[in-house]
PDB file of C-alpha atoms in Angstrom:
ATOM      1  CA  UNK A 124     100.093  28.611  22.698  1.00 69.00           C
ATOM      2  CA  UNK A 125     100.691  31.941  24.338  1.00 71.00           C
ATOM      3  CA  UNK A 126     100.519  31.099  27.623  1.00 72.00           C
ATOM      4  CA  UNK A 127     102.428  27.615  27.052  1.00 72.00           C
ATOM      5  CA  UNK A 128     105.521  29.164  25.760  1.00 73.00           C
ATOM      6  CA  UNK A 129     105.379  32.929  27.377  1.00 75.00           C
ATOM      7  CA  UNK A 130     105.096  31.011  31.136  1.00 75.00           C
ATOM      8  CA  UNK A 131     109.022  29.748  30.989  1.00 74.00           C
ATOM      9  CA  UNK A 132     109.894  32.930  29.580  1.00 73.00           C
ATOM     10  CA  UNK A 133     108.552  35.266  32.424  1.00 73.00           C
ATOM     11  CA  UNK A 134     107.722  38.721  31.603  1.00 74.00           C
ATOM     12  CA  UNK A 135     108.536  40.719  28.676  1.00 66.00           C
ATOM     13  CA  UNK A 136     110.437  43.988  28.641  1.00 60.00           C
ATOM     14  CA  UNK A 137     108.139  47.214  29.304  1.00 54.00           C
ATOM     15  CA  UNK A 138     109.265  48.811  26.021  1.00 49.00           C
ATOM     16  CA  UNK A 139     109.927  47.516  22.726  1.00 46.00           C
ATOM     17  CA  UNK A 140     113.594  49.198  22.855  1.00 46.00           C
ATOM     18  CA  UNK A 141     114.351  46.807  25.308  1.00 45.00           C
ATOM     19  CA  UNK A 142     116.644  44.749  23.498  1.00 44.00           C
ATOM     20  CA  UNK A 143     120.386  44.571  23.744  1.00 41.00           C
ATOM     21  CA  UNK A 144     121.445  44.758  20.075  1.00 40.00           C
ATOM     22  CA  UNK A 145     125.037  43.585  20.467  1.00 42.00           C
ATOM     23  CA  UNK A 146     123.953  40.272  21.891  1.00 44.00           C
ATOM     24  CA  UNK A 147     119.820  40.508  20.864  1.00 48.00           C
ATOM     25  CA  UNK A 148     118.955  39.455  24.361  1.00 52.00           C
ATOM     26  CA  UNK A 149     115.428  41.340  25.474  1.00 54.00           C
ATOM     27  CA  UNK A 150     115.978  43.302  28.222  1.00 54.00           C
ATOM     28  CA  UNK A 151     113.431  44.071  30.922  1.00 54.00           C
ATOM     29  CA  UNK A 152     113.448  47.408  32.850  1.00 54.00           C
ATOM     30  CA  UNK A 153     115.030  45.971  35.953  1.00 59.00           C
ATOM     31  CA  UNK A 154     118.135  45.166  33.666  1.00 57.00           C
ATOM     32  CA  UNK A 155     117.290  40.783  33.727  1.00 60.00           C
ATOM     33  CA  UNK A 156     117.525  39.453  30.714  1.00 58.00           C
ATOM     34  CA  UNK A 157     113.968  37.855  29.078  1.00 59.00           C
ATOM     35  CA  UNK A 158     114.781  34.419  28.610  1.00 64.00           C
ATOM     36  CA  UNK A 159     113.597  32.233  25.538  1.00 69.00           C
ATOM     37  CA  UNK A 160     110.993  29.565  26.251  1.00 70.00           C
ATOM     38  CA  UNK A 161     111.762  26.103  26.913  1.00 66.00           C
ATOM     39  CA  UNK A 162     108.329  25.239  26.744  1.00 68.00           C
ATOM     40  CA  UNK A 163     108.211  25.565  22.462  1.00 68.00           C
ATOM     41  CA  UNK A 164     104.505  24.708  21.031  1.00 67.00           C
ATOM     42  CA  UNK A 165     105.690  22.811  18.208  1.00 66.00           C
ATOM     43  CA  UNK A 166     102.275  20.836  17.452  1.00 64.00           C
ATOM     44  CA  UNK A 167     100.907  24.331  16.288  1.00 65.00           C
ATOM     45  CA  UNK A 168     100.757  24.715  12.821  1.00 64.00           C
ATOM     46  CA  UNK A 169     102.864  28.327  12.241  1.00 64.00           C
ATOM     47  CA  UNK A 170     106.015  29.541  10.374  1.00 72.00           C
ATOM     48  CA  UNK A 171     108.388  28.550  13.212  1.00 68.00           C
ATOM     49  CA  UNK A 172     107.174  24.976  12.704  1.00 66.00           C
ATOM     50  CA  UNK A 173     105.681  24.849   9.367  1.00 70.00           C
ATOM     51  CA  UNK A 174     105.541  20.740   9.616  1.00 70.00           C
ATOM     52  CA  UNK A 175     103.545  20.613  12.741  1.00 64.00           C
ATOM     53  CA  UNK A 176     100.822  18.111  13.160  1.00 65.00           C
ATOM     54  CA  UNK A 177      98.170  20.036  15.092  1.00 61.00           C
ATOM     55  CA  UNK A 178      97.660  17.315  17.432  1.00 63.00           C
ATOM     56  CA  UNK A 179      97.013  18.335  20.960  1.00 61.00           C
ATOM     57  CA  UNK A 180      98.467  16.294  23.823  1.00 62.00           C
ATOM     58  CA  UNK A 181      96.098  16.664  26.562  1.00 62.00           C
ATOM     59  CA  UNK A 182      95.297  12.784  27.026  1.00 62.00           C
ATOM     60  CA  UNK A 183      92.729  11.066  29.096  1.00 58.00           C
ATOM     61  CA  UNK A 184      95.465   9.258  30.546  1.00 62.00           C
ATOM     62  CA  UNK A 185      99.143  10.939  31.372  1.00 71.00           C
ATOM     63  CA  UNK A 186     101.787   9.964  33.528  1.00 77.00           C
ATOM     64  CA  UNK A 187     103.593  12.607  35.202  1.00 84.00           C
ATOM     65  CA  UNK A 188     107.165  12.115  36.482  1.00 90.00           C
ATOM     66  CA  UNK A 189     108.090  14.314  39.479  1.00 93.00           C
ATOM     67  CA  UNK A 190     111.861  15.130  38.530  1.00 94.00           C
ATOM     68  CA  UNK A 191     110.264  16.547  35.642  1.00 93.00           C
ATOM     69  CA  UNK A 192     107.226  18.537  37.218  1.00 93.00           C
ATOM     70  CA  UNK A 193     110.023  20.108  40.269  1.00 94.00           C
ATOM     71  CA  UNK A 194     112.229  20.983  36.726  1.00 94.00           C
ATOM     72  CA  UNK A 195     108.953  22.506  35.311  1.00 93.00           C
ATOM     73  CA  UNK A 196     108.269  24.544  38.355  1.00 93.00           C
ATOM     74  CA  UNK A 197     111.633  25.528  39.158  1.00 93.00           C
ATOM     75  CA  UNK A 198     112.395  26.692  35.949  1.00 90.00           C
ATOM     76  CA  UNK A 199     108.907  28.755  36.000  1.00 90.00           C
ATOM     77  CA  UNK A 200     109.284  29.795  39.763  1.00 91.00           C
ATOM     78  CA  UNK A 201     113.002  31.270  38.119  1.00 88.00           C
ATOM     79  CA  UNK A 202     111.577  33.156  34.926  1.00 86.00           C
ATOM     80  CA  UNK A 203     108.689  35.065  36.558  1.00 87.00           C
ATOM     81  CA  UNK A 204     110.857  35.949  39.974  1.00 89.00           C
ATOM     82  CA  UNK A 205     108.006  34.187  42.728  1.00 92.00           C
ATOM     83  CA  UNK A 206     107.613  31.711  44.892  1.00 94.00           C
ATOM     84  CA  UNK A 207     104.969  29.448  43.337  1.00 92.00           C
ATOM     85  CA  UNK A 208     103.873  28.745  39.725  1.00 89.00           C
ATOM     86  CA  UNK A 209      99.934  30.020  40.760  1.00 91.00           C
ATOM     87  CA  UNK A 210     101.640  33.785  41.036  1.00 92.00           C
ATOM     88  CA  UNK A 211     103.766  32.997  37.641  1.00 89.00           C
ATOM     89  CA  UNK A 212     100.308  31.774  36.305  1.00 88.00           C
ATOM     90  CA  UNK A 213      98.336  34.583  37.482  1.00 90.00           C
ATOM     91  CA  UNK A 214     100.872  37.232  35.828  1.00 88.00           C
ATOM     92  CA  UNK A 215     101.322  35.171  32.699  1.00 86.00           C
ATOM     93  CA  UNK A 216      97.507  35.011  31.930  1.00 86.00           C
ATOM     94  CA  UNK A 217      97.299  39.215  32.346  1.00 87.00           C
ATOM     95  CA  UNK A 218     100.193  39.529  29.938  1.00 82.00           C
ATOM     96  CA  UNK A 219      99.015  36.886  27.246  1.00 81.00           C
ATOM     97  CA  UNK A 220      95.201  36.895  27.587  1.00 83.00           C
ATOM     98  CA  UNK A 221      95.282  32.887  27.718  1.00 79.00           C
ATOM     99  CA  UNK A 222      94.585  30.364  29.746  1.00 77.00           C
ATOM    100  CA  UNK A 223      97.093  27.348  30.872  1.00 78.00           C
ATOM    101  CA  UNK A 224      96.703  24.023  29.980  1.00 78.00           C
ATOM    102  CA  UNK A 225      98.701  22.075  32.134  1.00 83.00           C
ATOM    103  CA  UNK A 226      98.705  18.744  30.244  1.00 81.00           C
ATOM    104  CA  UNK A 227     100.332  20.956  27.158  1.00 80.00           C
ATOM    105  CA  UNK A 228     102.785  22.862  29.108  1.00 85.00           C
ATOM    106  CA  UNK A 229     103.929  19.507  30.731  1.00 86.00           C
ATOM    107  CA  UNK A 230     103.921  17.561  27.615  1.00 84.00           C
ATOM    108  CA  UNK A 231     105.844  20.814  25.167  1.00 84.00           C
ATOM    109  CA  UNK A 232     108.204  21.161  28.842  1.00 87.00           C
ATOM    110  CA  UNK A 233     109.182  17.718  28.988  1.00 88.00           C
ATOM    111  CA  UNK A 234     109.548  17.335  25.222  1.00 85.00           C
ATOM    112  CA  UNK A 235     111.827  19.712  25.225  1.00 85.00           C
ATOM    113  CA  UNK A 236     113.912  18.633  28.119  1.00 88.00           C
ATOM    114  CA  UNK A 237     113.558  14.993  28.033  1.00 90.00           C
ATOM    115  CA  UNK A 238     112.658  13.514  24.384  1.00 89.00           C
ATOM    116  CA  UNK A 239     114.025  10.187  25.517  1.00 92.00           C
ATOM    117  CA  UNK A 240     110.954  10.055  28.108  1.00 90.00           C
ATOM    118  CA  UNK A 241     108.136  10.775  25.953  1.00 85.00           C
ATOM    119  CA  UNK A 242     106.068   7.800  24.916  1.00 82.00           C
ATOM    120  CA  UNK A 243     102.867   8.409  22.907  1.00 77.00           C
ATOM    121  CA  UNK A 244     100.693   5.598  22.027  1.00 75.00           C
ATOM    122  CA  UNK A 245      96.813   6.189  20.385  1.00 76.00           C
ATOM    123  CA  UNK A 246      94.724   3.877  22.482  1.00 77.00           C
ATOM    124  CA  UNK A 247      91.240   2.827  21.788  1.00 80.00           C
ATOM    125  CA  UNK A 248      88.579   2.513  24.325  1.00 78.00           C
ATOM    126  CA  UNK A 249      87.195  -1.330  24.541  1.00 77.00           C
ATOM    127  CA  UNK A 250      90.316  -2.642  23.107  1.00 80.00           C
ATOM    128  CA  UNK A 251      93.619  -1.003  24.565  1.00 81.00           C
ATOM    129  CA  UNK A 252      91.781   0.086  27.566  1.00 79.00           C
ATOM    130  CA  UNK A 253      88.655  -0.403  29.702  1.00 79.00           C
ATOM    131  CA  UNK A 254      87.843   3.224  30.850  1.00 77.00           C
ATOM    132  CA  UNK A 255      84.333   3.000  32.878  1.00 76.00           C
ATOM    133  CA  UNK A 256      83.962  -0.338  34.267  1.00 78.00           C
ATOM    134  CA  UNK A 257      82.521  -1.837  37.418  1.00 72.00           C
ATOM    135  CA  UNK A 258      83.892  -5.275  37.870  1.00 78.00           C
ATOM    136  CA  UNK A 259      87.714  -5.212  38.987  1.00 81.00           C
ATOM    137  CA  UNK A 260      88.265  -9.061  40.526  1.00 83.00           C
ATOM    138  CA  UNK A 261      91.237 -11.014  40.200  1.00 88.00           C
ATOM    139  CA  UNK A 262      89.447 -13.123  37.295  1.00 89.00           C
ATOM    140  CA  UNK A 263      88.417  -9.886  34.983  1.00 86.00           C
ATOM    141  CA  UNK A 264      92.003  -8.606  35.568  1.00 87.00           C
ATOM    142  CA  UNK A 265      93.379 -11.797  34.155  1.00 91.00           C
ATOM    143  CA  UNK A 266      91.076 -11.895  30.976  1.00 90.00           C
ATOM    144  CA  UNK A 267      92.257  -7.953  30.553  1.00 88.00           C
ATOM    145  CA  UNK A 268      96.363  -9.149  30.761  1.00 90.00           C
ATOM    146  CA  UNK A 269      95.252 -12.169  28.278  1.00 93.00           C
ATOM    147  CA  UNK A 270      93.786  -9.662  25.931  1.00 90.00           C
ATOM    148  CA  UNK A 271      96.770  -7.179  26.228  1.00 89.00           C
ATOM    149  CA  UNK A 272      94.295  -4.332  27.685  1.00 87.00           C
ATOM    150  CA  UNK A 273      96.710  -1.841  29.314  1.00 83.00           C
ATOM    151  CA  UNK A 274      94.330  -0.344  31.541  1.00 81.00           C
ATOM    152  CA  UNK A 275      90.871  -0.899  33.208  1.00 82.00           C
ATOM    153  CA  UNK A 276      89.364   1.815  35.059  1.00 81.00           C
ATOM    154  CA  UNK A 277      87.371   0.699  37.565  1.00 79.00           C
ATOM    155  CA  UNK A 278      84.446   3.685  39.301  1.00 77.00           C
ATOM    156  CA  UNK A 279      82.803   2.871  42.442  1.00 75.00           C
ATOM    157  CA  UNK A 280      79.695   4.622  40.943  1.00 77.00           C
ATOM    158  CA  UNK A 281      79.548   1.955  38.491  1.00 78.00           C
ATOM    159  CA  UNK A 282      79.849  -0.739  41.327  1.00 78.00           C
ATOM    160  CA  UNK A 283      76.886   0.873  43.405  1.00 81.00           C
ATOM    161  CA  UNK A 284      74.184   1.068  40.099  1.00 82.00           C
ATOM    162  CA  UNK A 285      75.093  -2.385  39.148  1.00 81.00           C
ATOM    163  CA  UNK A 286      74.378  -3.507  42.681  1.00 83.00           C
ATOM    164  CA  UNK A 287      71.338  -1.802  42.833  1.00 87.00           C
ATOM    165  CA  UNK A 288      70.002  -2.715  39.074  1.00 86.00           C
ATOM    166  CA  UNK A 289      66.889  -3.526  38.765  1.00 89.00           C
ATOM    167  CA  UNK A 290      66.397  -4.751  35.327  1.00 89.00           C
ATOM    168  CA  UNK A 291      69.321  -7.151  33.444  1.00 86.00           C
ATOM    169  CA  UNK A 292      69.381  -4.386  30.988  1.00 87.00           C
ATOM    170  CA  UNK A 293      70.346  -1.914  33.567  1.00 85.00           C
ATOM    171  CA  UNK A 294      73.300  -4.294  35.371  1.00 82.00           C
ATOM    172  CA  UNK A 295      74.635  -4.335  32.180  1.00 80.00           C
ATOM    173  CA  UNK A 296      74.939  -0.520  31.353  1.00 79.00           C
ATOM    174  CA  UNK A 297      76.567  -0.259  34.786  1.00 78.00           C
ATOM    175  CA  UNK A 298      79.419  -2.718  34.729  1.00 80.00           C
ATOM    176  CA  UNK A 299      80.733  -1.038  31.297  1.00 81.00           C
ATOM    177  CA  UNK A 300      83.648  -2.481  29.469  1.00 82.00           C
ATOM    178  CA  UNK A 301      84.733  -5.514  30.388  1.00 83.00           C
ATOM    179  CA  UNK A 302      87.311  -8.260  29.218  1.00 84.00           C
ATOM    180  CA  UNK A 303      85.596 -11.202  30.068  1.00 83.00           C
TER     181      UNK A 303
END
């Protein structure tokens, strides 16, 4: 949570005086302004969001949009004063004692920005989607679309061990979910 929100915010000001009481803006030492995250942790049950759910969003599955990750960056590159999010990340971590978790940032950044583009759907392995599977044709992708599966994840590991099964018992461990 610390890191999440404190990385679009960039650093603090050195001293707690540092605050301009006319307009309550924090002030840092070089006389910039601390800005307020963008990046808010709302799923975190605390008394800013006291109806939180808890849930986490880093998914198995997440599709990142690239106007969205340059925003991200841009906006991060701008609060800490660097070139690259790694230095922001590196100075955010000493200050907050946290680690990042990209697929949280991204998710509380582009909730934020871009509601309208969030899309959040439970899915259920062996019924919405086929994560470790070794058979891929044209005729197992058609049984998956008849079935509604959303996504089958084919692994070439899987591929090699059911090639090289030697029992019936073992061919079928390695082809994994499958539609047909």
């Amino acid at each position: 949570v610390a890191f999440t929100e404190g990385i679009t915010m960039g650093p603090p000001p050195v001293t707690k005086s540092g605050s301009n009481h006319t307009t309550g803006k924090r002030i840092r030492s070089d006389n910039s302004v601390q800005l307020d995250t963008v990046t808010p942790y709302r799923a975190c049950r605390r008394a800013e969001y006291p109806n939180a759910t808890g849930a986490r969003h880093i998914a198995h599955h997440m599709l990142f949009q690239h106007d969205v990750m340059m925003h991200l960056h841009s906006t991060i590159k701008h609060a800490w004063s660097v070139p690259n999010i790694w230095q922001a990340f590196v100075k955010c971590h000493k200050l907050t004692k946290s680690r990042v978790a990209e697929y949280e940032l991204y998710y509380s950044f582009v909730s934020f920005h871009y509601p309208e583009r969030v899309l959040l759907k439970n899915l259920q392995n062996g019924a919405d989607f086929m994560g470790g599977s070794s058979i891929c044709n044209d005729h197992e992708m058609e049984c998956c679309r008849n079935q509604n599966v959303l996504l089958k994840g084919c692994h070439n590991h899987r591929i090699e061990a059911m090639n090289t099964a030697e029992s019936k018992v073992e061919k079928y461990h390695a082809m994994g979910e499958m539609c047909c």
